[in-house]
Short mmCIF file of C-alpha atoms in Angstrom, two decimals:
data_model
loop_
_atom_site.label_atom_id
_atom_site.label_comp_id
_atom_site.label_asym_id
_atom_site.label_seq_id
_atom_site.Cartn_x
_atom_site.Cartn_y
_atom_site.Cartn_z
CA UNK A 279 73.41 -94.98 29.03
CA UNK A 280 73.06 -96.56 25.74
CA UNK A 281 69.72 -94.87 25.63
CA UNK A 282 70.97 -91.32 26.55
CA UNK A 283 73.84 -91.68 24.11
CA UNK A 284 71.60 -92.14 21.25
CA UNK A 285 68.88 -90.39 21.80
CA UNK A 286 72.45 -87.22 22.12
CA UNK A 287 73.65 -88.55 18.90
CA UNK A 288 70.53 -88.36 17.34
CA UNK A 289 69.93 -84.77 18.32
CA UNK A 290 73.36 -83.16 17.28
CA UNK A 291 72.47 -84.89 13.67
CA UNK A 292 69.34 -83.82 13.75
CA UNK A 293 70.65 -79.96 14.55
CA UNK A 294 73.55 -80.94 11.86
CA UNK A 295 71.12 -81.58 9.42
CA UNK A 296 68.81 -78.20 9.91
CA UNK A 297 71.69 -76.03 9.59
CA UNK A 298 73.25 -77.92 6.47
CA UNK A 299 69.40 -78.10 5.00
CA UNK A 300 69.03 -73.97 6.24
CA UNK A 301 72.03 -73.48 3.37
CA UNK A 302 70.29 -75.32 0.52
CA UNK A 303 68.67 -73.43 -2.35
CA UNK A 304 64.76 -74.86 -3.27
CA UNK A 305 63.69 -73.56 -7.13
CA UNK A 306 60.63 -75.05 -8.48
CA UNK A 307 60.72 -78.08 -10.72
CA UNK A 308 58.25 -78.14 -13.51
CA UNK A 309 56.47 -81.83 -13.91
CA UNK A 310 53.46 -81.75 -16.10
CA UNK A 311 50.41 -84.22 -15.21
CA UNK A 312 48.45 -86.15 -16.82
CA UNK A 313 44.90 -86.09 -15.26
CA UNK A 314 42.07 -84.81 -16.04
CA UNK A 315 40.51 -83.97 -12.10
CA UNK A 316 43.63 -82.75 -11.42
CA UNK A 317 43.78 -80.37 -13.88
CA UNK A 318 40.09 -79.22 -14.25
CA UNK A 319 41.03 -77.82 -10.45
CA UNK A 320 43.90 -76.04 -10.99
CA UNK A 321 42.10 -74.06 -14.14
CA UNK A 322 38.83 -73.77 -11.85
CA UNK A 323 41.08 -72.47 -8.93
CA UNK A 324 43.23 -70.15 -10.66
CA UNK A 325 39.44 -68.61 -12.22
CA UNK A 326 38.16 -67.90 -9.05
CA UNK A 327 41.69 -66.21 -8.09
CA UNK A 328 41.55 -63.87 -11.41
CA UNK A 329 38.71 -63.08 -11.35
CA UNK A 330 38.08 -62.01 -8.00
CA UNK A 331 40.78 -59.76 -8.73
CA UNK A 332 39.30 -58.15 -11.45
CA UNK A 333 35.94 -57.89 -10.69
CA UNK A 334 36.03 -57.35 -6.47
CA UNK A 335 39.44 -55.44 -5.94
CA UNK A 336 39.75 -53.59 -9.05
CA UNK A 337 36.40 -52.96 -10.62
CA UNK A 338 34.36 -53.11 -7.45
CA UNK A 339 37.11 -51.70 -4.72
CA UNK A 340 38.90 -50.03 -6.94
CA UNK A 341 42.27 -51.25 -5.59
CA UNK A 342 44.11 -49.14 -8.48
CA UNK A 343 43.01 -45.53 -6.58
CA UNK A 344 44.68 -43.86 -4.23
CA UNK A 345 41.60 -43.66 -1.21
CA UNK A 346 40.78 -41.54 1.92
CA UNK A 347 38.07 -42.22 4.10
CA UNK A 348 38.16 -39.34 6.99
CA UNK A 349 37.01 -36.21 5.24
CA UNK A 350 36.26 -33.17 7.34
CA UNK A 351 32.35 -32.04 7.41
CA UNK A 352 30.00 -29.79 9.03
CA UNK A 353 26.14 -29.68 9.57
CA UNK A 354 24.03 -27.62 9.93
CA UNK A 355 20.09 -28.28 10.32
CA UNK A 356 17.43 -26.20 10.55
CA UNK A 357 13.54 -27.15 10.49
CA UNK A 358 10.42 -25.06 10.01
CA UNK A 359 6.34 -26.02 10.64
CA UNK A 360 3.67 -24.67 12.57
CA UNK A 361 0.61 -27.07 14.50
CA UNK A 362 -2.28 -26.51 16.54
CA UNK A 363 -2.64 -27.14 19.73
CA UNK A 364 -5.88 -26.18 21.44
CA UNK A 365 -5.94 -22.78 20.72
CA UNK A 366 -2.00 -22.17 20.76
CA UNK A 367 -0.53 -22.15 17.92
CA UNK A 368 3.16 -23.81 17.97
CA UNK A 369 6.19 -22.52 15.80
CA UNK A 370 9.55 -24.08 15.53
CA UNK A 371 11.03 -22.08 18.56
CA UNK A 372 8.48 -24.27 20.80
CA UNK A 373 9.02 -27.67 19.69
CA UNK A 374 12.65 -27.93 18.23
CA UNK A 375 15.50 -28.22 20.23
CA UNK A 376 18.09 -26.50 20.33
CA UNK A 377 16.78 -23.90 18.36
CA UNK A 378 20.20 -23.25 16.47
CA UNK A 379 20.50 -26.37 15.08
CA UNK A 380 23.93 -28.25 14.67
CA UNK A 381 24.23 -32.26 13.96
CA UNK A 382 21.74 -33.27 16.19
CA UNK A 383 18.47 -32.04 16.43
CA UNK A 384 15.14 -32.77 18.10
CA UNK A 385 11.65 -32.27 17.35
CA UNK A 386 8.68 -32.38 20.11
CA UNK A 387 5.94 -34.13 18.73
CA UNK A 388 3.56 -35.08 22.00
CA UNK A 389 3.61 -32.98 25.53
CA UNK A 390 2.85 -34.28 29.22
CA UNK A 391 2.25 -31.21 31.31
CA UNK A 392 2.50 -30.20 35.09
CA UNK A 393 1.68 -26.26 35.83
CA UNK A 394 2.22 -24.42 38.63
CA UNK A 395 4.84 -25.35 40.52
CA UNK A 396 6.14 -23.94 43.01
CA UNK A 397 8.11 -25.15 46.15
CA UNK A 398 6.75 -26.95 48.98
CA UNK A 399 5.59 -29.61 50.67
CA UNK A 400 3.20 -32.16 49.64
CA UNK A 401 2.83 -36.43 49.68
CA UNK A 402 4.66 -38.42 47.70
CA UNK A 403 2.73 -40.61 45.30
CA UNK A 404 2.46 -44.00 46.36
CA UNK A 405 3.66 -46.20 43.79
CA UNK A 406 6.79 -44.93 45.62
CA UNK A 407 8.81 -47.42 47.07
CA UNK A 408 8.33 -47.30 50.95
CA UNK A 409 6.11 -44.56 50.90
CA UNK A 410 3.01 -45.61 52.01
CA UNK A 411 2.19 -44.86 55.58
CA UNK A 412 -0.19 -44.93 58.74
CA UNK A 413 2.22 -43.12 61.60
CA UNK A 414 4.50 -40.58 61.61
CA UNK A 415 7.59 -42.60 62.77
CA UNK A 416 6.90 -44.74 59.27
CA UNK A 417 8.31 -41.79 57.48
CA UNK A 418 12.28 -41.26 58.21
CA UNK A 419 13.02 -37.36 57.82
CA UNK A 420 15.73 -36.16 55.97
CA UNK A 421 15.18 -39.32 53.72
CA UNK A 422 15.92 -38.90 50.07
CA UNK A 423 14.69 -42.32 47.79
CA UNK A 424 16.35 -42.27 44.54
CA UNK A 425 12.97 -43.59 43.02
CA UNK A 426 11.51 -40.39 44.55
CA UNK A 427 10.49 -37.13 44.23
CA UNK A 428 11.91 -35.64 47.21
CA UNK A 429 13.03 -35.57 50.35
CA UNK A 430 11.20 -36.66 53.27
CA UNK A 431 10.21 -34.00 56.37
CA UNK A 432 9.22 -37.30 58.53
CA UNK A 433 5.54 -36.62 58.63
CA UNK A 434 2.57 -39.09 57.53
CA UNK A 435 0.00 -36.71 55.43
CA UNK A 436 -3.41 -37.89 53.32
CA UNK A 437 -2.55 -38.15 49.93
CA UNK A 438 -3.87 -35.13 48.42
CA UNK A 439 -7.88 -36.23 48.68
CA UNK A 440 -7.58 -39.64 49.05
CA UNK A 441 -8.39 -41.54 52.20
CA UNK A 442 -4.65 -43.29 52.29
CA UNK A 443 -1.74 -41.73 53.56
CA UNK A 444 1.97 -41.50 52.42
CA UNK A 445 5.17 -40.03 53.58
CA UNK A 446 5.47 -35.97 53.60
CA UNK A 447 8.19 -34.66 51.37
CA UNK A 448 9.83 -30.92 49.95
CA UNK A 449 9.21 -30.48 46.61
CA UNK A 450 8.58 -29.09 43.59
CA UNK A 451 4.25 -29.71 43.79
CA UNK A 452 2.05 -30.95 43.13
CA UNK A 453 4.11 -33.85 42.19
CA UNK A 454 4.34 -34.54 38.47
CA UNK A 455 2.86 -38.13 38.59
CA UNK A 456 -0.29 -36.76 40.54
CA UNK A 457 -0.93 -33.54 38.36
CA UNK A 458 0.63 -34.09 35.13
CA UNK A 459 -1.84 -33.59 32.08
CA UNK A 460 -1.01 -34.96 28.73
CA UNK A 461 -1.80 -33.43 25.72
CA UNK A 462 -2.60 -35.22 22.50
CA UNK A 463 0.01 -35.04 19.76
CA UNK A 464 1.16 -33.13 17.21
CA UNK A 465 -0.70 -34.26 14.06
CA UNK A 466 0.60 -31.25 11.92
CA UNK A 467 4.58 -32.84 12.78
CA UNK A 468 4.26 -35.61 10.00
CA UNK A 469 4.76 -32.55 7.59
CA UNK A 470 7.31 -30.49 9.22
CA UNK A 471 10.17 -30.28 7.48
CA UNK A 472 14.30 -31.07 8.27
CA UNK A 473 16.83 -28.39 6.16
CA UNK A 474 20.71 -30.40 6.32
CA UNK A 475 23.25 -28.37 5.03
CA UNK A 476 26.47 -30.28 5.21
CA UNK A 477 30.04 -29.65 3.37
CA UNK A 478 32.45 -32.02 3.39
CA UNK A 479 36.65 -31.66 2.53
CA UNK A 480 39.13 -33.76 1.14
CA UNK A 481 42.35 -32.53 2.84
CA UNK A 482 44.23 -35.38 0.63
CA UNK A 483 43.06 -34.02 -2.59
CA UNK A 484 42.13 -30.25 -1.98
CA UNK A 485 38.50 -31.22 -3.03
CA UNK A 486 35.81 -29.74 -1.85
CA UNK A 487 31.92 -30.28 -1.88
CA UNK A 488 28.39 -29.62 -0.62
CA UNK A 489 24.78 -30.92 -0.65
CA UNK A 490 23.21 -27.90 -1.90
CA UNK A 491 23.91 -27.89 -5.94
CA UNK A 492 25.78 -23.87 -6.74
CA UNK A 493 23.09 -21.62 -8.46
CA UNK A 494 23.24 -17.79 -7.83
CA UNK A 495 19.91 -17.05 -9.58
CA UNK A 496 17.19 -18.92 -8.20
CA UNK A 497 18.96 -21.21 -5.81
CA UNK A 498 17.27 -19.57 -2.32
CA UNK A 499 13.92 -19.76 -4.52
CA UNK A 500 14.27 -23.38 -5.71
CA UNK A 501 15.02 -24.69 -1.63
CA UNK A 502 11.73 -22.73 -0.62
CA UNK A 503 9.88 -25.11 -2.84
CA UNK A 504 11.42 -28.34 -3.21
CA UNK A 505 11.66 -31.20 -1.00
CA UNK A 506 14.32 -34.17 -1.29
CA UNK A 507 13.80 -36.98 -4.11
CA UNK A 508 17.12 -38.69 -5.11
CA UNK A 509 16.32 -38.98 -8.50
CA UNK A 510 14.48 -35.52 -9.55
CA UNK A 511 15.67 -33.18 -6.45
CA UNK A 512 18.87 -35.13 -5.18
CA UNK A 513 20.49 -31.26 -3.95
CA UNK A 514 17.45 -30.57 -2.08
CA UNK A 515 18.16 -31.05 1.19
CA UNK A 516 14.66 -30.55 2.67
CA UNK A 517 12.72 -33.56 4.24
CA UNK A 518 9.32 -33.95 5.57
CA UNK A 519 9.94 -35.81 8.95
CA UNK A 520 7.14 -38.20 7.82
CA UNK A 521 9.33 -39.24 4.32
CA UNK A 522 12.19 -39.74 7.46
CA UNK A 523 9.89 -42.05 9.38
CA UNK A 524 8.77 -43.99 6.18
CA UNK A 525 12.45 -44.34 4.99
CA UNK A 526 13.18 -45.05 8.80
CA UNK A 527 10.68 -48.00 8.58
CA UNK A 528 8.95 -47.05 11.35
CA UNK A 529 5.37 -46.00 11.99
CA UNK A 530 5.02 -42.09 12.48
CA UNK A 531 2.05 -42.39 15.33
CA UNK A 532 4.61 -44.88 17.48
CA UNK A 533 6.59 -41.90 16.74
CA UNK A 534 4.39 -39.29 18.38
CA UNK A 535 3.49 -42.15 21.30
CA UNK A 536 7.19 -42.72 22.31
CA UNK A 537 9.47 -41.01 21.12
CA UNK A 538 12.44 -42.34 18.67
CA UNK A 539 15.89 -41.38 17.60
CA UNK A 540 16.87 -41.85 13.91
CA UNK A 541 20.00 -41.34 12.44
CA UNK A 542 20.46 -39.74 9.08
CA UNK A 543 23.20 -41.08 6.99
CA UNK A 544 25.45 -38.82 4.68
CA UNK A 545 26.89 -41.03 2.10
CA UNK A 546 29.82 -39.39 -0.10
CA UNK A 547 31.10 -41.89 -2.02
CA UNK A 548 33.06 -39.93 -4.69
CA UNK A 549 35.49 -41.12 -8.25
CA UNK A 550 37.28 -37.98 -8.66
CA UNK A 551 39.29 -39.43 -11.55
CA UNK A 552 35.17 -38.67 -12.78
CA UNK A 553 33.65 -36.00 -13.97
CA UNK A 554 32.95 -33.31 -10.81
CA UNK A 555 29.12 -33.75 -10.62
CA UNK A 556 29.28 -37.45 -9.67
CA UNK A 557 30.38 -36.57 -6.73
CA UNK A 558 26.97 -36.61 -4.87
CA UNK A 559 25.50 -37.80 -1.74
CA UNK A 560 23.06 -40.53 -1.19
CA UNK A 561 21.23 -40.79 2.23
CA UNK A 562 19.80 -43.25 4.53
CA UNK A 563 17.74 -43.63 7.26
CA UNK A 564 18.16 -45.97 10.58
CA UNK A 565 16.02 -46.17 14.31
CA UNK A 566 19.11 -46.15 16.64
CA UNK A 567 17.63 -46.20 19.37
CA UNK A 568 16.29 -49.41 21.71
CA UNK A 569 13.32 -50.91 20.09
CA UNK A 570 9.08 -49.88 21.17
CA UNK A 571 8.94 -53.81 22.75
CA UNK A 572 11.57 -52.83 25.36
CA UNK A 573 10.64 -51.04 28.51
CA UNK A 574 12.95 -48.05 27.90
CA UNK A 575 12.30 -47.67 24.16
CA UNK A 576 11.54 -44.39 23.02
CA UNK A 577 13.42 -40.95 23.81
CA UNK A 578 11.99 -38.12 25.71
CA UNK A 579 13.42 -35.77 28.02
CA UNK A 580 11.95 -33.29 30.22
CA UNK A 581 12.40 -29.04 30.52
CA UNK A 582 11.31 -26.37 32.20
CA UNK A 583 9.26 -23.20 31.82
CA UNK A 584 9.82 -20.65 35.21
CA UNK A 585 7.77 -17.47 35.90
CA UNK A 586 7.05 -15.44 39.06
CA UNK A 587 3.91 -14.71 40.42
CA UNK A 588 2.75 -12.47 43.04
CA UNK A 589 6.84 -12.36 44.20
CA UNK A 590 6.77 -16.25 44.20
CA UNK A 591 8.73 -18.64 41.88
CA UNK A 592 6.55 -20.52 39.36
CA UNK A 593 7.20 -23.41 37.08
CA UNK A 594 5.53 -25.51 34.21
CA UNK A 595 7.21 -28.64 33.94
CA UNK A 596 6.93 -30.18 30.74
CA UNK A 597 7.66 -34.10 29.57
CA UNK A 598 8.17 -33.88 26.21
CA UNK A 599 8.14 -37.28 23.85
CA UNK A 600 9.66 -36.58 20.06
CA UNK A 601 11.95 -37.82 17.14
CA UNK A 602 15.50 -36.88 18.00
CA UNK A 603 17.59 -36.65 14.51
CA UNK A 604 21.24 -37.85 14.79
CA UNK A 605 23.53 -36.73 11.27
CA UNK A 606 25.71 -39.00 10.52
CA UNK A 607 28.30 -38.18 8.07
CA UNK A 608 30.71 -40.76 5.93
CA UNK A 609 32.93 -40.30 2.51
CA UNK A 610 35.37 -41.94 0.82
CA UNK A 611 37.38 -40.76 -1.90
CA UNK A 612 39.61 -41.72 -4.57
CA UNK A 613 41.71 -41.08 -7.50
CA UNK A 614 43.88 -43.09 -9.22
CA UNK A 615 47.55 -43.39 -8.12
CA UNK A 616 50.79 -46.14 -10.09
CA UNK A 617 51.80 -47.01 -6.32
CA UNK A 618 48.58 -48.63 -5.16
CA UNK A 619 47.87 -50.30 -8.91
CA UNK A 620 51.56 -51.82 -9.12
CA UNK A 621 51.32 -52.94 -5.38
CA UNK A 622 47.91 -54.64 -5.89
CA UNK A 623 49.09 -56.15 -9.74
CA UNK A 624 51.73 -57.83 -8.27
CA UNK A 625 49.55 -59.15 -5.30
CA UNK A 626 47.27 -59.84 -7.81
CA UNK A 627 49.78 -62.35 -9.84
CA UNK A 628 51.42 -63.61 -6.99
CA UNK A 629 48.33 -65.14 -5.34
CA UNK A 630 47.72 -66.94 -8.56
CA UNK A 631 50.15 -69.28 -7.18
CA UNK A 632 48.24 -70.32 -4.43
CA UNK A 633 46.89 -72.74 -7.45
CA UNK A 634 49.66 -74.75 -7.83
CA UNK A 635 50.00 -74.94 -4.01
CA UNK A 636 46.60 -75.85 -3.65
CA UNK A 637 46.26 -78.92 -6.33
CA UNK A 638 50.48 -80.23 -5.15
CA UNK A 639 48.56 -80.45 -1.75
CA UNK A 640 45.58 -82.75 -3.32
CA UNK A 641 47.97 -84.61 -5.79
CA UNK A 642 50.20 -85.78 -2.96
CA UNK A 643 47.58 -85.98 -0.16
CA UNK A 644 44.73 -87.69 -2.34
CA UNK A 645 46.69 -88.80 -5.90
CA UNK A 646 50.17 -90.06 -5.40
CA UNK A 647 49.17 -93.40 -3.46
CA UNK A 648 52.10 -95.26 -4.38
CA UNK A 649 54.40 -92.44 -4.10
CA UNK A 650 55.11 -91.69 -7.57
CA UNK A 651 54.72 -88.69 -7.98
CA UNK A 652 56.37 -87.46 -4.95
CA UNK A 653 59.44 -89.45 -6.00
CA UNK A 654 59.51 -87.10 -9.28
CA UNK A 655 58.71 -83.79 -7.83
CA UNK A 656 61.75 -83.99 -5.33
CA UNK A 657 65.24 -84.29 -6.62
CA UNK A 658 67.88 -83.94 -4.24
CA UNK A 659 70.74 -82.38 -6.52
CA UNK A 660 73.59 -82.95 -3.94
CA UNK A 661 73.12 -86.72 -3.27
CA UNK A 662 72.98 -87.43 -7.20
CA UNK A 663 76.69 -85.30 -7.37
CA UNK A 664 77.78 -87.26 -4.88
CA UNK A 665 77.08 -90.79 -5.91
CA UNK A 666 78.39 -89.83 -9.60
CA UNK A 667 81.44 -88.76 -8.44
CA UNK A 668 81.99 -91.72 -6.44
CA UNK A 669 81.54 -94.28 -9.15
CA UNK A 670 83.35 -91.74 -11.12
CA UNK A 671 86.81 -92.48 -8.36
CA UNK A 672 86.14 -96.10 -9.61
CA UNK A 673 86.45 -96.26 -12.41
CA UNK A 674 89.66 -94.19 -13.07
CA UNK A 675 91.15 -96.19 -10.26
CA UNK A 676 90.74 -99.35 -12.68
CA UNK A 677 91.98 -97.34 -15.52
CA UNK A 678 95.21 -97.16 -14.76
CA UNK A 679 98.17 -99.27 -17.74
CA UNK A 680 99.05 -100.99 -14.60
CA UNK A 681 98.60 -101.89 -10.73
CA UNK A 682 102.28 -101.02 -10.02
CA UNK A 683 104.71 -97.98 -11.30
CA UNK A 684 106.39 -98.61 -14.29
CA UNK A 685 109.92 -97.07 -12.98
CA UNK A 686 109.49 -99.38 -9.73
CA UNK A 687 112.11 -102.20 -9.43
CA UNK A 688 109.49 -104.47 -10.13
CA UNK A 689 108.34 -103.56 -13.02
CA UNK A 690 111.34 -105.00 -14.95
CA UNK A 691 110.17 -108.85 -13.77
CA UNK A 692 107.03 -108.04 -14.17
CA UNK A 693 105.27 -109.69 -17.31
CA UNK A 694 103.77 -107.66 -19.24
CA UNK A 695 100.41 -106.53 -18.76
CA UNK A 696 97.43 -105.48 -21.08
CA UNK A 697 96.29 -102.02 -20.70
CA UNK A 698 92.10 -101.43 -20.45
CA UNK A 699 91.13 -98.34 -21.40
CA UNK A 700 87.79 -96.84 -20.28
CA UNK A 701 86.49 -93.45 -20.70
CA UNK A 702 83.86 -92.11 -19.17
CA UNK A 703 81.21 -92.86 -19.49
CA UNK A 704 82.35 -96.58 -19.13
CA UNK A 705 82.47 -98.80 -22.63
CA UNK A 706 80.90 -101.99 -22.49
CA UNK A 707 83.17 -104.85 -21.38
CA UNK A 708 85.55 -107.76 -23.02
CA UNK A 709 87.19 -110.86 -22.41
CA UNK A 710 89.92 -108.35 -22.87
CA UNK A 711 89.22 -106.01 -20.25
CA UNK A 712 88.14 -108.14 -17.25
CA UNK A 713 88.07 -105.15 -14.53
CA UNK A 714 85.96 -103.16 -16.71
CA UNK A 715 83.34 -106.50 -16.11
CA UNK A 716 84.31 -106.38 -12.30
CA UNK A 717 84.18 -102.45 -12.71
CA UNK A 718 79.73 -102.75 -13.65
CA UNK A 719 79.35 -105.79 -11.61
CA UNK A 720 80.29 -103.37 -8.75
CA UNK A 721 77.98 -100.65 -10.37
CA UNK A 722 75.04 -102.79 -11.01
CA UNK A 723 75.47 -105.34 -8.18
#
């Protein structure tokens, strides 16, 4: 019971002190500490904070500006070039997908072609799981393998002109794995050009920009003969495929073999406080798909060309390997505004106070071994006022001219007494005032 009572009293005292202390007001106290190490740390942290806000926040990030990072934009692409494939001349209709252009465009660099396919039955490829057989019972009729090329008929047939047998399937025959012809890569494709037209709009600032410099007189002639160069032709968005592969750090011959996806990044970083001509795009290129050392790397797709022969439908199946260009636009525009300037300036001035917090922690944790600094840094003004009032009450009591009221009956019989006059602060005690001596003894004892 005694322990529970002590715990209860301690808890009540804690709650009382908490609520009383909650209404206290705290104010910083200025204290000069003559410590060179602490002074070096203080000035070093202060220099770091000020440098961070001036160089990074205001100069680099332009925190004094109101910004917009989600502009509206449109992209139009077009590819040009011709290549010779055997006796055939291929133009952009043959190797560009899609032909109308957009923010995604692909170019065929190499083809694997299966000619004269038609609906019928033929032998399944021997690499398909459970496709090899020796009798009809090994082939389940109606079964469709996920890795196969068609639906099984339930018959076991010779694999084309080979001696072994596989299950017969119903599909487009002959199958691609057996009859496909690999064509050589388009070596001329390295000089194909892609035209990327981009327009961007910052609705907050009502600013519209394009990556083609307006020129009513010679604009079309200029675009017909220029190629992009960051210094000489920044407003000519016409790129060679070889240049794109080089900037993406890829070998063009490897892209012809496996294909690949390359991102074309158009970056608009416009400071609208400067001249409008300074608001121009920059281009960067990076491969986006998995690398060539992985089984699923590269880029390829299939499509077919259908035709009729003697009333029967045929098709030519084409597996195309090429480069797919994904055009990705980023935009950021800023203009001076008083509101972010005030907010970031106040933040910078407030952040300088972290220097004092860090140095106070170092001083009180690592330097103040004998609690000298902490005793001078933290003062309880309320406690001092109470102590001063208590001493003043004692002195006022002993400074009365007599211990008894003058109008009391005993005052006439009382012998004359000495009057000890004391004022605040206390006078120096003397033999004529023994009470003062007792008071000082009580105060300093």
